[in-house]
Short mmCIF file of N, CA and C in Angstrom, two decimals:
data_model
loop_
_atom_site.label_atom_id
_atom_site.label_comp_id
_atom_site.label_asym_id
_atom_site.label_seq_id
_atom_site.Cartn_x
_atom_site.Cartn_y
_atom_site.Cartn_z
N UNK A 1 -2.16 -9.35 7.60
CA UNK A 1 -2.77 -8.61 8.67
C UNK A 1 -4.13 -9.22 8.95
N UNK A 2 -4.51 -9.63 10.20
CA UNK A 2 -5.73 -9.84 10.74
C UNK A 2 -6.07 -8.43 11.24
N UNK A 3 -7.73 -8.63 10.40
CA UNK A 3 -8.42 -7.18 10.62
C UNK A 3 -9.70 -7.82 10.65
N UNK A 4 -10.42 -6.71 11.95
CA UNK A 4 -11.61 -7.07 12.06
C UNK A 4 -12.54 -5.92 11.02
N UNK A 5 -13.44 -6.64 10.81
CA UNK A 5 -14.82 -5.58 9.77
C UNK A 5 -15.11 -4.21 10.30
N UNK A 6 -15.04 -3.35 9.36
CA UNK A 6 -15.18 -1.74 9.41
C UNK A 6 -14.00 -1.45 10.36
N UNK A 7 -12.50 -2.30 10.43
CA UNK A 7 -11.30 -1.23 11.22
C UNK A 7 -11.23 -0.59 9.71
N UNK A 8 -10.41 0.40 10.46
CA UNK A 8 -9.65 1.20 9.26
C UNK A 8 -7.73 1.64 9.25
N UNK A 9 -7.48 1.61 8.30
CA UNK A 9 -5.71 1.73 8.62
C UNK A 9 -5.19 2.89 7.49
N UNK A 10 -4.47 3.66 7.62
CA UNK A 10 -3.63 4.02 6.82
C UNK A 10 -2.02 3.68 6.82
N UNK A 11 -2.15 3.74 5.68
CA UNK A 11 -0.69 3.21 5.26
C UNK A 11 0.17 4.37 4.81
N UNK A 12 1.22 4.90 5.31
CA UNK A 12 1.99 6.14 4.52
C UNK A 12 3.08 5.69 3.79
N UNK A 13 3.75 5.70 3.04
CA UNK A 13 4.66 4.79 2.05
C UNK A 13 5.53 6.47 1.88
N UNK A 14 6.76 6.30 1.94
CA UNK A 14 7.82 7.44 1.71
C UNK A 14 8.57 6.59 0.83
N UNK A 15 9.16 7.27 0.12
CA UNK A 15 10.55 6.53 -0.89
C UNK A 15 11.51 7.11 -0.59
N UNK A 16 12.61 6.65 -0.35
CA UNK A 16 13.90 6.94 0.38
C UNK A 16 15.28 7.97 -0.73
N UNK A 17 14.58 7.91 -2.08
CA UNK A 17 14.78 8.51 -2.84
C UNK A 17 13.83 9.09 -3.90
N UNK A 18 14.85 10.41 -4.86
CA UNK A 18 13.60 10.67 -5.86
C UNK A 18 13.50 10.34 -6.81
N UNK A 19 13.95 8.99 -7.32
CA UNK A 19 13.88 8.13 -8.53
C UNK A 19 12.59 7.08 -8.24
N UNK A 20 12.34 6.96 -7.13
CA UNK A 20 11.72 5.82 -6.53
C UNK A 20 10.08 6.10 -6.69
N UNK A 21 9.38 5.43 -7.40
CA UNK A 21 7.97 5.64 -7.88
C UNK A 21 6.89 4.56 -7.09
N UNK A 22 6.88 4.90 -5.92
CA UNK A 22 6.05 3.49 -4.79
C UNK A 22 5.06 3.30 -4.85
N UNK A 23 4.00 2.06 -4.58
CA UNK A 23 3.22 1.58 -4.51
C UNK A 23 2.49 0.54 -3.89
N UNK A 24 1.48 1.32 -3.08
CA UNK A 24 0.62 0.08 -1.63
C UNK A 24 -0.71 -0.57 -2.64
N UNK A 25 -0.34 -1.99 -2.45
CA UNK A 25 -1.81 -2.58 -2.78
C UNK A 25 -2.11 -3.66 -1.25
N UNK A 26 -3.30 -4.09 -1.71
CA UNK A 26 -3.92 -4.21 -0.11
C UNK A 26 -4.75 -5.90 -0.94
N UNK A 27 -4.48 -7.15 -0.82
CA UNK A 27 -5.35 -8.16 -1.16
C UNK A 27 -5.98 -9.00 0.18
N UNK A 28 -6.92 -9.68 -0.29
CA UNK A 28 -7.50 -11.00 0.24
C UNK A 28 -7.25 -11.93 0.50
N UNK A 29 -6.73 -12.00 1.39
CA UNK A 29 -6.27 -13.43 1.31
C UNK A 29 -6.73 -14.58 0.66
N UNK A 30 -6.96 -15.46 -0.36
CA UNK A 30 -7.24 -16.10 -1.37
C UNK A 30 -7.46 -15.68 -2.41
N UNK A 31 -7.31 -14.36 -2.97
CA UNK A 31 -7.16 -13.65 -3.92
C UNK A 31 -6.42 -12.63 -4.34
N UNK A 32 -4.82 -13.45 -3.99
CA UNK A 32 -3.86 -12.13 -4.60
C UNK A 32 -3.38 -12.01 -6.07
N UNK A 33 -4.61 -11.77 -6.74
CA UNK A 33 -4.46 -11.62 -7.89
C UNK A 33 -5.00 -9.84 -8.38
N UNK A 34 -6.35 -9.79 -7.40
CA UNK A 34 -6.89 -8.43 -7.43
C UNK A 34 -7.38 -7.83 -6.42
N UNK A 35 -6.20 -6.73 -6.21
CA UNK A 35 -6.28 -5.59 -4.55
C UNK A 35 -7.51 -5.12 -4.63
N UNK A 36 -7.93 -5.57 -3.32
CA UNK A 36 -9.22 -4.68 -2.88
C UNK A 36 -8.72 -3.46 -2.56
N UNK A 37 -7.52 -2.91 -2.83
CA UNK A 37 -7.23 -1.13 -2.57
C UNK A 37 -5.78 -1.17 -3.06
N UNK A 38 -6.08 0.24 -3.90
CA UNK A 38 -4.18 -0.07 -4.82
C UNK A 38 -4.34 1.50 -4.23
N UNK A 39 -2.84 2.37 -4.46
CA UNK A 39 -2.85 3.64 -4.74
C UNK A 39 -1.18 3.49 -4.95
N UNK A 40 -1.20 4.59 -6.73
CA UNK A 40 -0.28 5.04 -7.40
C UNK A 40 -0.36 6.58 -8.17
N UNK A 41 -1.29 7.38 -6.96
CA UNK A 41 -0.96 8.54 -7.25
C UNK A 41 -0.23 9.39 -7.73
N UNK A 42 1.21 9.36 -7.27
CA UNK A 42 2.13 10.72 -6.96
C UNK A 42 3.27 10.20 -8.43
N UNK A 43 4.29 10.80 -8.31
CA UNK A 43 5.39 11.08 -9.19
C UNK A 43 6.49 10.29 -8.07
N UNK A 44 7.69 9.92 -9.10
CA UNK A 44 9.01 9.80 -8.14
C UNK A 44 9.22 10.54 -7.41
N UNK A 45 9.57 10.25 -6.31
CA UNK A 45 10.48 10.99 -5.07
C UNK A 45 8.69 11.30 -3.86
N UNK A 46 7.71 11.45 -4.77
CA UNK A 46 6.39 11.22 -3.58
C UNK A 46 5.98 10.13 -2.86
N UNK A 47 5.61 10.54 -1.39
CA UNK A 47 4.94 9.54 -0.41
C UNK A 47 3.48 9.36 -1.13
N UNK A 48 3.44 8.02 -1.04
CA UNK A 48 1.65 7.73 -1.26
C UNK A 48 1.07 7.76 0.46
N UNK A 49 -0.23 7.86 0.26
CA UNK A 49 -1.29 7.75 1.75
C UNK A 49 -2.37 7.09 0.87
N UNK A 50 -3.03 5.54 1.78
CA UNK A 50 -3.58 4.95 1.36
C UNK A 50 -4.47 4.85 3.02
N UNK A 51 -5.44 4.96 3.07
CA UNK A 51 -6.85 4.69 3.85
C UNK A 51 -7.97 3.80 3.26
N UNK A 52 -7.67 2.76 4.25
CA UNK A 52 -8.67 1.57 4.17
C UNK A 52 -9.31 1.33 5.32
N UNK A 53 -10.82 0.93 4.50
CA UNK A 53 -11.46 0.30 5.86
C UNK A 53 -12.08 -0.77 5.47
N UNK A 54 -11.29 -1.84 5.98
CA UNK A 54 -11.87 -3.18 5.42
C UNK A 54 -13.45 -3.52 5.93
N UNK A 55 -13.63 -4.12 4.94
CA UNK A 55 -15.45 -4.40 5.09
C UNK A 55 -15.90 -5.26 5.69
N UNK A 56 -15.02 -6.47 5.71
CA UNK A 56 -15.02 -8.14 6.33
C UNK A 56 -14.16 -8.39 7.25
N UNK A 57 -13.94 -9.07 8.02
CA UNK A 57 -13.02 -9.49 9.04
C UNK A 57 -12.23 -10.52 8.24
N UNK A 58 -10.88 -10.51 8.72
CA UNK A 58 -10.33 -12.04 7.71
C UNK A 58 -9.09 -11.35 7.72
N UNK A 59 -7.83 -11.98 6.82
CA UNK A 59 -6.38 -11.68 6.79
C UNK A 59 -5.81 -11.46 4.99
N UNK A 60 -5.63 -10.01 5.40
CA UNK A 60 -5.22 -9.46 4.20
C UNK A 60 -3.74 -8.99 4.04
N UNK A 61 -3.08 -9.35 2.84
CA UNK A 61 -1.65 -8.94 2.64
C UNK A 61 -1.62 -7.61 2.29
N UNK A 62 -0.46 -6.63 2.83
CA UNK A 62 -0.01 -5.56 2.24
C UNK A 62 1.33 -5.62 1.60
N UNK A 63 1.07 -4.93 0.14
CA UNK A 63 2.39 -5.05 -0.51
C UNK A 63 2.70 -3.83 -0.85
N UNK A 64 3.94 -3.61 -1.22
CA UNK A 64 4.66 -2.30 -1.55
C UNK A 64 5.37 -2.21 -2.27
N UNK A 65 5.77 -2.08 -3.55
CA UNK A 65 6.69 -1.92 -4.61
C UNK A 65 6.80 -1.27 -5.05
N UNK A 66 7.76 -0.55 -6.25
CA UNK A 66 8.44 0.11 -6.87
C UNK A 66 7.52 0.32 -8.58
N UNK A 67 7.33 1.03 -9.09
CA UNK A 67 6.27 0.75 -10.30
C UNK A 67 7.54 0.80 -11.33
N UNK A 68 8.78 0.93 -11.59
CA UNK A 68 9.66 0.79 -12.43
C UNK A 68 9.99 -0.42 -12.57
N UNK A 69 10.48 -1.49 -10.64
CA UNK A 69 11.04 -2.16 -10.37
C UNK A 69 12.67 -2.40 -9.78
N UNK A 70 12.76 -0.58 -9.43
CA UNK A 70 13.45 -0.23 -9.14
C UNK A 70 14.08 -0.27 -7.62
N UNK A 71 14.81 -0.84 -6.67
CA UNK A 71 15.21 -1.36 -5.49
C UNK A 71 15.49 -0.06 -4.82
N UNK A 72 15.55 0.39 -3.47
CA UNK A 72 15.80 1.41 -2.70
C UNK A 72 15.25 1.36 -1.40
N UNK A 73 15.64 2.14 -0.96
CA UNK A 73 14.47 2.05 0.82
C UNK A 73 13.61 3.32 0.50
N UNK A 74 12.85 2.68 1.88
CA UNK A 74 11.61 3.63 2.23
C UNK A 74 11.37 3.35 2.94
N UNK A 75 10.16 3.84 3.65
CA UNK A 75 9.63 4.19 4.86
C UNK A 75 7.74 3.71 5.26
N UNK A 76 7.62 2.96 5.66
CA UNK A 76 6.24 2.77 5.76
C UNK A 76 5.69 3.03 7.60
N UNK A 77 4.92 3.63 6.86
CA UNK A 77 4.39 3.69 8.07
C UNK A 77 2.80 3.67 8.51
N UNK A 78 2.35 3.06 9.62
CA UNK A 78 0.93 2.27 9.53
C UNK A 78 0.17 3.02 11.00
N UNK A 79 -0.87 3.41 10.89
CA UNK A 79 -1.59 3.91 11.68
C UNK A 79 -3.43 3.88 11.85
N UNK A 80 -3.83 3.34 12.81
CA UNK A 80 -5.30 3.30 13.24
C UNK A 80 -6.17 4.67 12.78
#
């Protein structure tokens, strides 16, 4: 994602089941080693909500996985 300095986004993450334990991290582009924004709040079968407001302008990856490693759908959804 190209983002300009001080936008802000939320990310809503649903799991398509209730085994499914999800997770949004948010990196730097040249540093996907450590998310400038993680969230692993909730329990299986919960949506996470993650609100960012990036600080810098530049192109950052969003990732989404499973904290078991467990495969399923879900639902993301992204909003200003």
């Amino acid at each position: 994602y190209s983002a300009t300095g001080g936008e802000s986004l939320t990310f809503v993450l649903t799991p398509g089941n209730n085994d499914m334990d999800v997770v949004i991290e948010v990196y730097a582009v040249g540093d996907l080693t450590s998310p400038v924004a993680r969230i692993d709040e909730g329990f299986s079968g919960e949506a996470e909500t993650l609100t960012y407001t990036f600080s810098t302008a530049g192109t950052y990856v969003v990732t989404i996985s499973e904290y078991f490693g467990t495969a399923g759908p879900y639902t993301l959804v992204v909003s200003e």
